[in-house]
């Protein structure tokens, strides 16, 4: 192994410092694990086999969190990171691990999480992306003042701070998202738009979101700002709408800057209300705020895995936590009837807009929290239930009702691995077993993993 000392910069002292060996990647945690004097910590920017000096932290009362102060001895699995700000940015936590090793580590971690629920032989290797860079089709960047002379710049928050890290060449972002941000920065030069700052009432623009369809190159542009009083008014809107590839410009108003830039709905300023995003041979016309996967290739793989588990022909599908109905729409040749239940009103309205021109497609779009609309499942008596819950998993009442209804198959699409293990244990108690598990590396260089589990009676 190469002997090398690399010190991290800009770290504050929080807790005791110790040396340890990096042991493994841990799904859902920040990075890899380090064993130190009988304790186990989770750290970023570490690779299994590294010998490191770490400093324990107290993040949201989680004493197991730590930061790497220094790499004393490098692992053979370590690679040179592509990103020049990887140690300061809060995004990619395992980019210094070879991609093949990332996939291997994620599979091993998944097997550990699901131990007792399914035999390891039924857990397929992780499906990786053909190109683990340039894959992110959505970009969210806070704003900051460019200089004393005016202007706005965009970037990502640094690890554990609200200080902006410029990342104009972020290697995991799709080139079209980066190009759009660069054009917006140029378009704002010489205008009266100013950036807001944390813990201040000054400035107008909190940040931007760009979502691009790789096939068409069309981008949805959203601004997060303090109020509806747009500096420059219609002139600024026209300037942004006319940028190449921009399908529509939208505004989300948030009186105070926060970590959640887009949580208060959207106002269309110019261009189209919806932008078309391609998936599985269909176009999904989406409004801002409607969920769609951030990796186009990853989304294709996820749909492929879920559909591979479905019967070729059956009567009724329940697409629960269904968003804009991706799984229902892309499996429409297999079922006779379907119901999509989703709490996000924007997603349901986008689905209903699509269904207006699909008179022969028997999809019922139901708006509301899943736990409040369980009566729809009783009325539809589905043969197959596809669950795609948020990271925290299913409401306990949802699992209890499914245990009563006893559909022949439940396909669980999980973005939260701990929730899958918890909910899977409840389904096991109800008599279900896992036939197979597949997964998709939706976000390379992070510890995130999308998992699809096939539960059968």
Coordinates of C-alpha atoms in Angstrom, one line a residue:
X1 CA 0.0 0.0 0.0
X2 CA 1.1 3.5 -0.7
X3 CA 2.0 5.5 2.4
X4 CA 0.5 8.9 2.2
X5 CA -0.8 11.5 4.5
X6 CA -3.7 13.7 3.3
X7 CA -5.0 16.3 5.8
X8 CA -8.6 17.6 5.5
X9 CA -9.0 21.3 5.6
X10 CA -11.4 23.7 7.4
X11 CA -12.4 21.2 10.1
X12 CA -13.6 22.4 13.5
X13 CA -12.8 20.4 16.7
X14 CA -15.8 18.6 18.0
X15 CA -14.8 15.4 19.8
X16 CA -12.0 12.9 20.6
X17 CA -9.5 11.9 17.8
X18 CA -8.4 8.3 17.2
X19 CA -6.9 6.1 14.5
X20 CA -8.7 3.2 12.9
X21 CA -9.1 1.0 9.8
X22 CA -12.0 1.7 7.3
X23 CA -14.0 -1.6 7.1
X24 CA -16.9 -1.3 4.7
X25 CA -19.5 0.9 3.0
X26 CA -22.7 1.3 4.9
X27 CA -26.0 1.9 2.9
X28 CA -27.9 5.0 4.0
X29 CA -25.1 6.3 6.2
X30 CA -22.6 9.0 5.3
X31 CA -19.8 6.9 3.6
X32 CA -17.9 4.0 5.0
X33 CA -17.4 2.6 8.5
X34 CA -14.4 2.9 10.7
X35 CA -13.6 0.6 13.6
X36 CA -11.9 2.5 16.5
X37 CA -11.3 0.9 19.9
X38 CA -14.4 -1.2 19.8
X39 CA -16.6 1.6 18.4
X40 CA -17.8 2.0 14.9
X41 CA -18.1 5.3 13.1
X42 CA -19.5 6.4 9.7
X43 CA -17.3 8.7 7.7
X44 CA -17.1 10.4 4.3
X45 CA -14.1 10.3 1.9
X46 CA -12.8 7.0 3.1
X47 CA -12.2 3.7 1.4
X48 CA -12.2 0.2 2.9
X49 CA -8.6 -0.6 3.9
X50 CA -7.6 3.0 4.6
X51 CA -5.9 3.7 7.9
X52 CA -7.2 7.0 9.1
X53 CA -7.4 9.5 11.9
X54 CA -11.0 10.4 12.6
X55 CA -12.7 12.9 14.9
X56 CA -16.1 11.9 16.4
X57 CA -19.0 14.3 16.0
X58 CA -22.5 14.9 17.4
X59 CA -24.7 15.3 14.4
X60 CA -28.4 15.3 15.4
X61 CA -27.5 13.3 18.5
X62 CA -25.8 10.6 16.4
X63 CA -22.4 9.9 18.2
X64 CA -21.5 7.3 15.6
X65 CA -20.8 10.1 13.0
X66 CA -17.2 11.1 12.4
X67 CA -15.0 13.0 9.9
X68 CA -11.7 11.9 8.5
X69 CA -8.9 14.3 9.6
X70 CA -6.1 12.5 7.8
X71 CA -5.5 9.4 5.7
X72 CA -2.4 7.8 7.1
X73 CA -2.2 4.8 4.8
X74 CA -4.2 4.5 1.6
X75 CA -6.1 1.4 0.6
X76 CA -5.5 -0.4 -2.7
X77 CA -9.1 0.2 -3.5
X78 CA -8.6 4.0 -3.5
X79 CA -8.7 5.9 -6.8
X80 CA -8.0 9.5 -7.7
X81 CA -11.4 11.4 -7.5
X82 CA -12.6 13.1 -10.7
X83 CA -14.1 16.0 -8.8
X84 CA -11.7 18.7 -7.6
X85 CA -14.0 19.8 -4.7
X86 CA -15.0 16.3 -3.5
X87 CA -13.6 16.9 0.0
X88 CA -15.5 20.1 0.5
X89 CA -18.8 19.4 -1.3
X90 CA -21.6 17.6 0.5
X91 CA -22.5 15.3 -2.4
X92 CA -20.3 12.4 -3.4
X93 CA -19.2 10.5 -0.2
X94 CA -17.4 7.5 -1.8
X95 CA -16.0 8.9 -5.1
X96 CA -12.5 7.9 -4.1
X97 CA -13.5 4.2 -4.3
X98 CA -13.4 2.4 -7.6
X99 CA -16.8 2.1 -9.2
X100 CA -16.6 -1.7 -9.4
X101 CA -15.8 -1.8 -5.6
X102 CA -18.7 0.6 -4.9
X103 CA -21.1 -1.9 -6.5
X104 CA -19.5 -4.8 -4.6
X105 CA -19.7 -3.0 -1.3
X106 CA -23.3 -2.0 -1.9
X107 CA -24.3 -5.6 -2.6
X108 CA -22.6 -6.8 0.5
X109 CA -24.3 -4.1 2.6
X110 CA -27.7 -5.0 1.1
X111 CA -27.2 -8.7 2.0
X112 CA -26.4 -7.7 5.6
X113 CA -29.5 -5.5 5.9
X114 CA -31.9 -8.2 4.5
X115 CA -30.4 -11.0 6.5
X116 CA -33.2 -13.0 8.0
X117 CA -35.7 -11.8 5.3
X118 CA -34.3 -13.5 2.2
X119 CA -31.5 -15.9 1.4
X120 CA -28.4 -14.2 0.0
X121 CA -28.6 -16.3 -3.1
X122 CA -31.8 -14.6 -4.1
X123 CA -30.3 -11.1 -4.0
X124 CA -28.9 -10.2 -7.4
X125 CA -25.8 -8.2 -7.9
X126 CA -26.3 -4.4 -8.0
X127 CA -27.2 -3.0 -11.5
X128 CA -24.7 -0.2 -12.1
X129 CA -24.9 2.6 -14.6
X130 CA -23.0 2.3 -17.9
X131 CA -21.6 5.8 -17.2
X132 CA -21.3 6.6 -13.5
X133 CA -20.7 10.3 -14.3
X134 CA -22.9 12.8 -16.0
X135 CA -26.0 10.9 -14.9
X136 CA -27.9 13.4 -12.7
X137 CA -30.7 15.0 -14.7
X138 CA -31.8 17.3 -11.9
X139 CA -29.7 19.9 -10.3
X140 CA -30.5 22.0 -7.2
X141 CA -28.2 24.8 -6.3
X142 CA -28.4 27.5 -3.7
X143 CA -27.5 31.1 -4.7
X144 CA -24.8 33.4 -3.3
X145 CA -23.6 36.9 -4.3
X146 CA -21.0 36.8 -7.0
X147 CA -19.0 39.8 -5.9
X148 CA -19.3 43.3 -4.5
X149 CA -20.1 44.4 -8.1
X150 CA -23.2 42.3 -8.2
X151 CA -24.3 39.2 -9.9
X152 CA -25.3 35.8 -8.6
X153 CA -23.4 32.5 -8.5
X154 CA -24.6 29.0 -7.8
X155 CA -23.1 26.0 -6.0
X156 CA -23.5 23.3 -3.4
X157 CA -23.4 23.6 0.3
X158 CA -20.1 22.4 1.8
X159 CA -20.1 19.3 4.0
X160 CA -21.7 20.3 7.4
X161 CA -22.0 24.0 6.5
X162 CA -24.0 26.5 4.7
X163 CA -21.0 27.9 2.9
X164 CA -21.3 27.6 -0.8
X165 CA -18.8 25.5 -2.8
X166 CA -18.6 26.4 -6.5
X167 CA -19.1 23.3 -8.7
X168 CA -19.6 24.6 -12.2
X169 CA -18.0 21.4 -13.6
X170 CA -19.7 18.9 -11.3
X171 CA -18.9 15.6 -12.9
X172 CA -22.0 13.7 -11.8
X173 CA -24.4 16.3 -13.3
X174 CA -25.7 15.9 -16.8
X175 CA -24.0 18.3 -19.2
X176 CA -27.3 20.0 -20.1
X177 CA -28.0 20.9 -16.4
X178 CA -24.6 22.5 -16.0
X179 CA -25.0 24.4 -19.3
X180 CA -28.4 25.7 -18.2
X181 CA -27.0 26.9 -14.9
X182 CA -24.1 28.7 -16.7
X183 CA -26.6 30.4 -19.0
X184 CA -28.8 31.5 -16.1
X185 CA -25.7 33.0 -14.3
X186 CA -24.9 35.0 -17.5
X187 CA -28.5 36.1 -18.0
X188 CA -28.6 37.5 -14.4
X189 CA -25.5 39.6 -14.9
X190 CA -26.4 43.3 -15.0
X191 CA -29.9 42.7 -13.6
X192 CA -31.3 43.7 -10.2
X193 CA -31.4 40.2 -9.0
X194 CA -29.5 39.7 -5.8
X195 CA -28.9 36.5 -3.8
X196 CA -30.3 35.9 -0.4
X197 CA -28.0 34.8 2.4
X198 CA -28.7 32.4 5.3
X199 CA -30.1 34.1 8.5
X200 CA -30.6 37.4 6.7
X201 CA -33.6 39.3 5.2
X202 CA -31.4 40.7 2.4
X203 CA -31.4 39.5 -1.2
X204 CA -34.2 38.0 -3.3
X205 CA -33.0 34.7 -5.0
X206 CA -32.5 31.7 -2.8
X207 CA -31.5 29.2 -5.5
X208 CA -32.5 27.4 -8.7
X209 CA -33.5 24.0 -9.8
X210 CA -32.9 22.6 -13.3
X211 CA -34.5 19.3 -14.6
X212 CA -33.5 18.1 -18.0
X213 CA -34.8 15.4 -20.4
X214 CA -31.6 13.9 -22.0
X215 CA -33.4 12.8 -25.1
X216 CA -34.8 16.2 -26.1
X217 CA -32.4 18.5 -24.3
X218 CA -35.4 20.5 -22.9
X219 CA -35.0 21.9 -19.4
X220 CA -37.4 22.9 -16.7
X221 CA -36.1 26.0 -14.8
X222 CA -37.4 26.9 -11.3
X223 CA -36.4 29.8 -9.1
X224 CA -36.8 29.9 -5.4
X225 CA -37.1 33.4 -4.1
X226 CA -38.3 35.6 -1.2
X227 CA -41.5 36.9 -2.9
X228 CA -43.3 37.4 -6.1
X229 CA -41.8 40.9 -6.7
X230 CA -39.5 39.8 -9.5
X231 CA -36.5 42.2 -10.0
X232 CA -36.8 43.2 -13.7
X233 CA -40.3 41.8 -14.0
X234 CA -41.4 40.6 -17.4
X235 CA -38.1 41.6 -19.0
X236 CA -36.2 39.2 -16.8
X237 CA -38.8 36.4 -17.3
X238 CA -38.5 36.9 -21.1
X239 CA -34.7 36.8 -20.9
X240 CA -34.8 33.5 -19.0
X241 CA -37.5 31.9 -21.1
X242 CA -35.7 32.6 -24.3
X243 CA -32.5 30.8 -23.2
X244 CA -31.8 27.7 -25.4
X245 CA -33.5 24.5 -24.3
X246 CA -35.7 26.2 -21.6
X247 CA -39.2 24.8 -21.8
X248 CA -40.7 26.8 -18.9
X249 CA -39.7 29.1 -16.1
X250 CA -41.4 28.7 -12.7
X251 CA -41.2 30.5 -9.3
X252 CA -41.5 29.0 -5.8
X253 CA -41.9 31.6 -3.0
X254 CA -40.3 31.1 0.4
X255 CA -40.1 34.2 2.6
X256 CA -37.2 32.8 4.5
X257 CA -34.2 31.0 3.1
X258 CA -34.0 27.4 4.3
X259 CA -32.5 24.0 3.5
X260 CA -35.7 23.2 1.5
X261 CA -35.7 25.6 -1.3
X262 CA -38.8 24.3 -3.1
X263 CA -41.5 23.4 -0.6
X264 CA -44.3 26.0 -1.2
X265 CA -45.6 25.2 -4.6
X266 CA -44.9 26.8 -8.0
X267 CA -46.1 29.8 -10.1
X268 CA -45.5 29.5 -13.9
X269 CA -43.7 32.7 -15.0
X270 CA -43.3 31.8 -18.7
X271 CA -43.1 29.0 -21.2
X272 CA -44.9 25.6 -20.8
X273 CA -46.7 24.5 -17.7
X274 CA -45.3 21.0 -18.2
X275 CA -42.0 19.6 -19.5
X276 CA -41.9 16.2 -21.3
X277 CA -39.5 13.6 -19.8
X278 CA -38.9 10.3 -21.6
X279 CA -39.0 7.0 -19.9
X280 CA -39.7 3.5 -21.1
X281 CA -40.8 4.6 -24.5
X282 CA -43.3 7.1 -23.2
X283 CA -43.3 10.8 -22.6
X284 CA -44.3 12.0 -19.1
X285 CA -45.5 15.6 -19.1
X286 CA -44.6 16.9 -15.7
X287 CA -45.2 20.0 -13.7
X288 CA -42.6 21.4 -11.3
X289 CA -43.0 19.5 -8.0
X290 CA -44.0 16.2 -9.6
X291 CA -41.5 13.5 -8.6
X292 CA -39.4 11.8 -11.3
X293 CA -36.2 9.9 -10.9
X294 CA -33.0 11.9 -11.1
X295 CA -31.0 9.4 -13.3
X296 CA -32.6 8.6 -16.7
X297 CA -30.6 5.3 -17.1
X298 CA -31.2 4.4 -13.5
X299 CA -35.0 4.9 -13.9
X300 CA -35.0 2.7 -17.0
X301 CA -33.3 -0.1 -15.0
X302 CA -35.6 0.3 -12.0
X303 CA -38.7 0.0 -14.2
X304 CA -37.1 -3.0 -16.0
X305 CA -36.6 -4.8 -12.7
X306 CA -40.1 -4.1 -11.4
X307 CA -41.8 -5.2 -14.6
X308 CA -39.7 -8.4 -14.7
X309 CA -41.3 -9.4 -11.5
X310 CA -44.9 -8.8 -12.6
X311 CA -47.1 -11.5 -14.3
X312 CA -47.5 -11.2 -18.0
X313 CA -51.3 -10.9 -17.6
X314 CA -53.5 -10.2 -14.6
X315 CA -56.6 -8.3 -13.6
X316 CA -55.8 -5.4 -11.3
X317 CA -52.7 -3.4 -10.3
X318 CA -52.5 -1.0 -7.3
X319 CA -49.6 1.5 -7.8
X320 CA -49.4 2.8 -4.3
X321 CA -47.4 6.0 -3.5
X322 CA -47.6 6.0 -7.3
X323 CA -46.5 9.6 -8.2
X324 CA -47.4 10.3 -11.9
X325 CA -48.2 6.6 -12.4
X326 CA -44.9 5.5 -14.0
X327 CA -45.2 1.9 -13.1
X328 CA -48.9 1.7 -13.9
X329 CA -48.4 3.4 -17.3
X330 CA -45.4 1.3 -18.3
X331 CA -47.1 -2.0 -17.4
X332 CA -50.4 -1.1 -19.0
X333 CA -50.4 -4.1 -21.4
X334 CA -50.3 -6.5 -18.5
X335 CA -53.4 -5.6 -16.5
X336 CA -57.1 -4.8 -17.2
X337 CA -57.6 -2.3 -14.3
X338 CA -55.3 -0.1 -12.2
X339 CA -55.4 2.4 -9.4
X340 CA -52.7 4.9 -8.6
X341 CA -52.8 6.4 -5.1
X342 CA -50.6 9.5 -4.4
X343 CA -50.6 12.3 -1.9
X344 CA -48.8 14.9 -4.1
X345 CA -51.6 16.8 -5.8
X346 CA -49.3 18.0 -8.6
X347 CA -48.4 14.4 -9.6
X348 CA -52.0 13.3 -9.6
X349 CA -53.0 16.3 -11.7
X350 CA -50.3 15.5 -14.2
X351 CA -51.5 11.9 -14.4
X352 CA -55.1 13.0 -14.8
X353 CA -54.1 15.4 -17.6
X354 CA -52.6 12.4 -19.4
X355 CA -55.6 10.2 -18.8
X356 CA -58.0 12.7 -20.4
X357 CA -56.6 11.7 -23.8
X358 CA -56.5 7.9 -23.0
X359 CA -60.1 6.9 -22.9
X360 CA -59.5 3.2 -23.1
X361 CA -56.9 3.1 -20.3
X362 CA -58.5 2.0 -17.1
X363 CA -56.4 3.8 -14.6
X364 CA -58.1 5.4 -11.6
X365 CA -56.0 8.3 -10.2
X366 CA -56.7 8.8 -6.4
X367 CA -55.3 11.8 -4.5
X368 CA -54.6 11.7 -0.8
X369 CA -52.4 10.1 1.8
X370 CA -52.2 6.4 1.2
X371 CA -53.2 5.5 4.8
X372 CA -56.4 7.7 4.3
X373 CA -57.4 6.1 1.0
X374 CA -57.1 2.4 1.8
X375 CA -60.7 1.9 1.0
X376 CA -59.7 2.1 -2.7
X377 CA -57.7 -1.0 -2.3
X378 CA -60.6 -2.9 -0.8
X379 CA -62.9 -1.8 -3.7
X380 CA -60.3 -2.7 -6.4
X381 CA -59.1 -6.0 -4.8
X382 CA -55.7 -5.9 -6.6
X383 CA -53.8 -9.0 -7.7
X384 CA -50.5 -7.1 -7.6
X385 CA -49.6 -4.2 -5.3
X386 CA -46.6 -2.1 -6.1
X387 CA -45.4 0.0 -3.2
X388 CA -43.0 2.9 -3.9
X389 CA -43.0 4.7 -0.5
X390 CA -40.8 7.7 0.5
X391 CA -37.6 7.1 2.4
X392 CA -39.3 6.5 5.7
X393 CA -41.3 3.6 4.3
X394 CA -45.0 2.7 4.5
X395 CA -47.4 3.8 7.2
X396 CA -48.2 1.0 9.6
X397 CA -51.9 1.0 8.6
X398 CA -51.0 0.4 4.9
X399 CA -49.1 -2.8 5.8
X400 CA -51.8 -3.9 8.2
X401 CA -54.5 -3.5 5.5
X402 CA -52.4 -5.3 2.9
X403 CA -52.0 -8.2 5.4
X404 CA -55.8 -8.4 5.5
X405 CA -56.3 -8.1 1.7
X406 CA -53.6 -10.6 1.0
X407 CA -52.8 -9.7 -2.6
X408 CA -50.9 -12.5 -4.3
X409 CA -47.9 -10.3 -4.9
X410 CA -46.4 -7.2 -3.4
X411 CA -43.5 -5.5 -5.2
X412 CA -41.7 -3.1 -2.9
X413 CA -39.6 -0.4 -4.5
X414 CA -37.4 1.1 -1.7
X415 CA -35.2 4.2 -1.6
X416 CA -34.7 3.7 2.2
X417 CA -33.0 0.4 3.0
X418 CA -33.8 0.5 6.7
X419 CA -37.5 1.1 6.0
X420 CA -37.4 -1.9 3.6
X421 CA -36.0 -4.1 6.3
X422 CA -38.5 -2.9 8.8
X423 CA -41.5 -3.2 6.5
X424 CA -40.3 -6.4 5.1
X425 CA -40.3 -8.0 8.6
X426 CA -43.9 -7.0 9.0
X427 CA -44.8 -8.5 5.6
X428 CA -43.0 -11.7 6.7
X429 CA -45.2 -11.8 9.8
X430 CA -48.2 -11.6 7.5
X431 CA -47.1 -14.6 5.6
X432 CA -45.1 -13.1 2.7
X433 CA -41.7 -14.3 1.6
X434 CA -39.2 -12.6 -0.7
X435 CA -38.8 -14.4 -4.0
X436 CA -36.0 -12.2 -5.3
X437 CA -34.3 -8.8 -4.7
X438 CA -32.9 -6.6 -7.4
X439 CA -31.3 -3.2 -7.0
X440 CA -30.1 -0.2 -9.0
X441 CA -27.2 2.1 -8.3
X442 CA -29.3 5.2 -9.0
X443 CA -26.6 7.6 -7.5
X444 CA -23.0 6.4 -8.0
X445 CA -20.4 7.7 -5.6
X446 CA -23.0 7.9 -2.8
X447 CA -24.2 5.2 -0.3
X448 CA -27.7 5.4 -1.8
X449 CA -29.3 2.3 -3.4
X450 CA -32.7 1.8 -5.0
X451 CA -34.0 -1.7 -4.2
X452 CA -36.9 -3.8 -5.7
X453 CA -38.1 -6.7 -3.6
X454 CA -40.7 -9.3 -4.8
X455 CA -42.9 -10.5 -2.0
X456 CA -45.2 -13.5 -2.5
X457 CA -47.6 -15.4 -0.4

